[in-house]
Structures are given as C-alpha cells and as structure tokens.
XYZ file of C-alpha atoms in Angstrom:
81
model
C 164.871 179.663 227.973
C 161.677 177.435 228.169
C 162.180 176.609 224.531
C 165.517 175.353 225.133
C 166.856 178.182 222.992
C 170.131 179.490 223.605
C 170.286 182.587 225.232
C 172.270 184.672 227.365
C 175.219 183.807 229.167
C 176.124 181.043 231.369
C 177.766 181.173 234.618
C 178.859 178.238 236.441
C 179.504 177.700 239.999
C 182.648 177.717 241.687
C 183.932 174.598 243.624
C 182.939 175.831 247.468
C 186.389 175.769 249.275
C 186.755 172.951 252.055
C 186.484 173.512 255.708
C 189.811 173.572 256.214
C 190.109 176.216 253.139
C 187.487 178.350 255.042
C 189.295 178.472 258.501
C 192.684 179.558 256.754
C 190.959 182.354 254.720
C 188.418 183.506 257.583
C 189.661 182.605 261.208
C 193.460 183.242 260.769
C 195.599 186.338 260.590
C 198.512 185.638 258.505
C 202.078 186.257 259.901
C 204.025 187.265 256.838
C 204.437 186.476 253.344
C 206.977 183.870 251.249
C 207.465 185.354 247.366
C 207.974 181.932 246.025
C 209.118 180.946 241.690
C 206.921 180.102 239.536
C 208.590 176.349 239.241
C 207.197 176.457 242.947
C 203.922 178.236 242.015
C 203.410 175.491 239.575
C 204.118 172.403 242.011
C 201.962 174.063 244.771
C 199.108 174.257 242.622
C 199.142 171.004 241.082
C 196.800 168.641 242.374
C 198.642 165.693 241.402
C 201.760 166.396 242.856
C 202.722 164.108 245.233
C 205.633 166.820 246.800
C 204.206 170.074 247.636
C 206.874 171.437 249.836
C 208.888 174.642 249.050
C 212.891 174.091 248.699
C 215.112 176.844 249.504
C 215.897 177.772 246.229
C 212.315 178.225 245.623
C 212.100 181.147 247.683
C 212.732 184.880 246.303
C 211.468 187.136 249.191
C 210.330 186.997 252.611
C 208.542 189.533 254.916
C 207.608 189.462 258.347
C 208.615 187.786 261.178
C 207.097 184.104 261.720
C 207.841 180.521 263.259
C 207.583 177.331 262.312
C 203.644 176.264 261.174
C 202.373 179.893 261.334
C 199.967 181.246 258.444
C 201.752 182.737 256.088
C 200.524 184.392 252.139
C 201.907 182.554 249.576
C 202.683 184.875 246.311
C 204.081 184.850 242.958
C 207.795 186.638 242.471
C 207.240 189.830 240.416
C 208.590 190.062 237.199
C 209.978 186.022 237.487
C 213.437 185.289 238.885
C-alpha cells in the first residue's frame, strides 16, 4: 500500500443521510405502507425530477390505516403491475 501498489479491495463511503433522512428512519414509527409502480418508483427516486408526487394510478396496494402527512413505507409492487 506504501508503494502505491494496487492491492486489495476498495470500499468507498456512503453519502451520510441528511438530518431530515435520520429523523424519518430513527424517530418515527411508520403508519402503513403504499405499494407504489415502478413508473412511480422511478420518478420518486430521481433527483432531478421536478414532480415527485404519487398519482392515483400509481398506487397498487395499501395497508394500514393512516391520515393525511403521516409516515408511511414506500415499496416496490411485486412482480410489476
């Protein structure tokens, strides 16, 4: 390694989520979950979307009981739609 030779296997970091990131994952309890479509999947997780909101038709499933701005899980339909 001292030699600047090439060895092993290189790991790199993971961007640390944000604050707000941290509070969803570790201080909340989540009320239900929303199977969304991958077309939604795909617009939720890009960054340069300027819409990130779910339609309607984007949603496949729902459990639980929730209202308006509660914490919800997010997850992929199973087997697409």
């Amino acid at each position: 390694v001292f030699q600047g030779k090439d060895v092993g296997t290189l790991f790199l970091a993971a961007p640390r989520p944000n604050k707000r990131q941290r509070w969803l994952t570790f201080a909340t309890n989540s009320q239900g979950r929303v199977e969304v479509s991958e077309a939604a999947k795909q617009r939720l997780l890009d960054p340069q979307a300027a819409n990130r909101s779910l339609l309607a038709s984007d949603i496949v499933r729902v459990e639980g009981h929730f209202a308006e701005r509660s914490v919800v899980e997010i997850l992929e339909a199973k087997g697409g739609c």
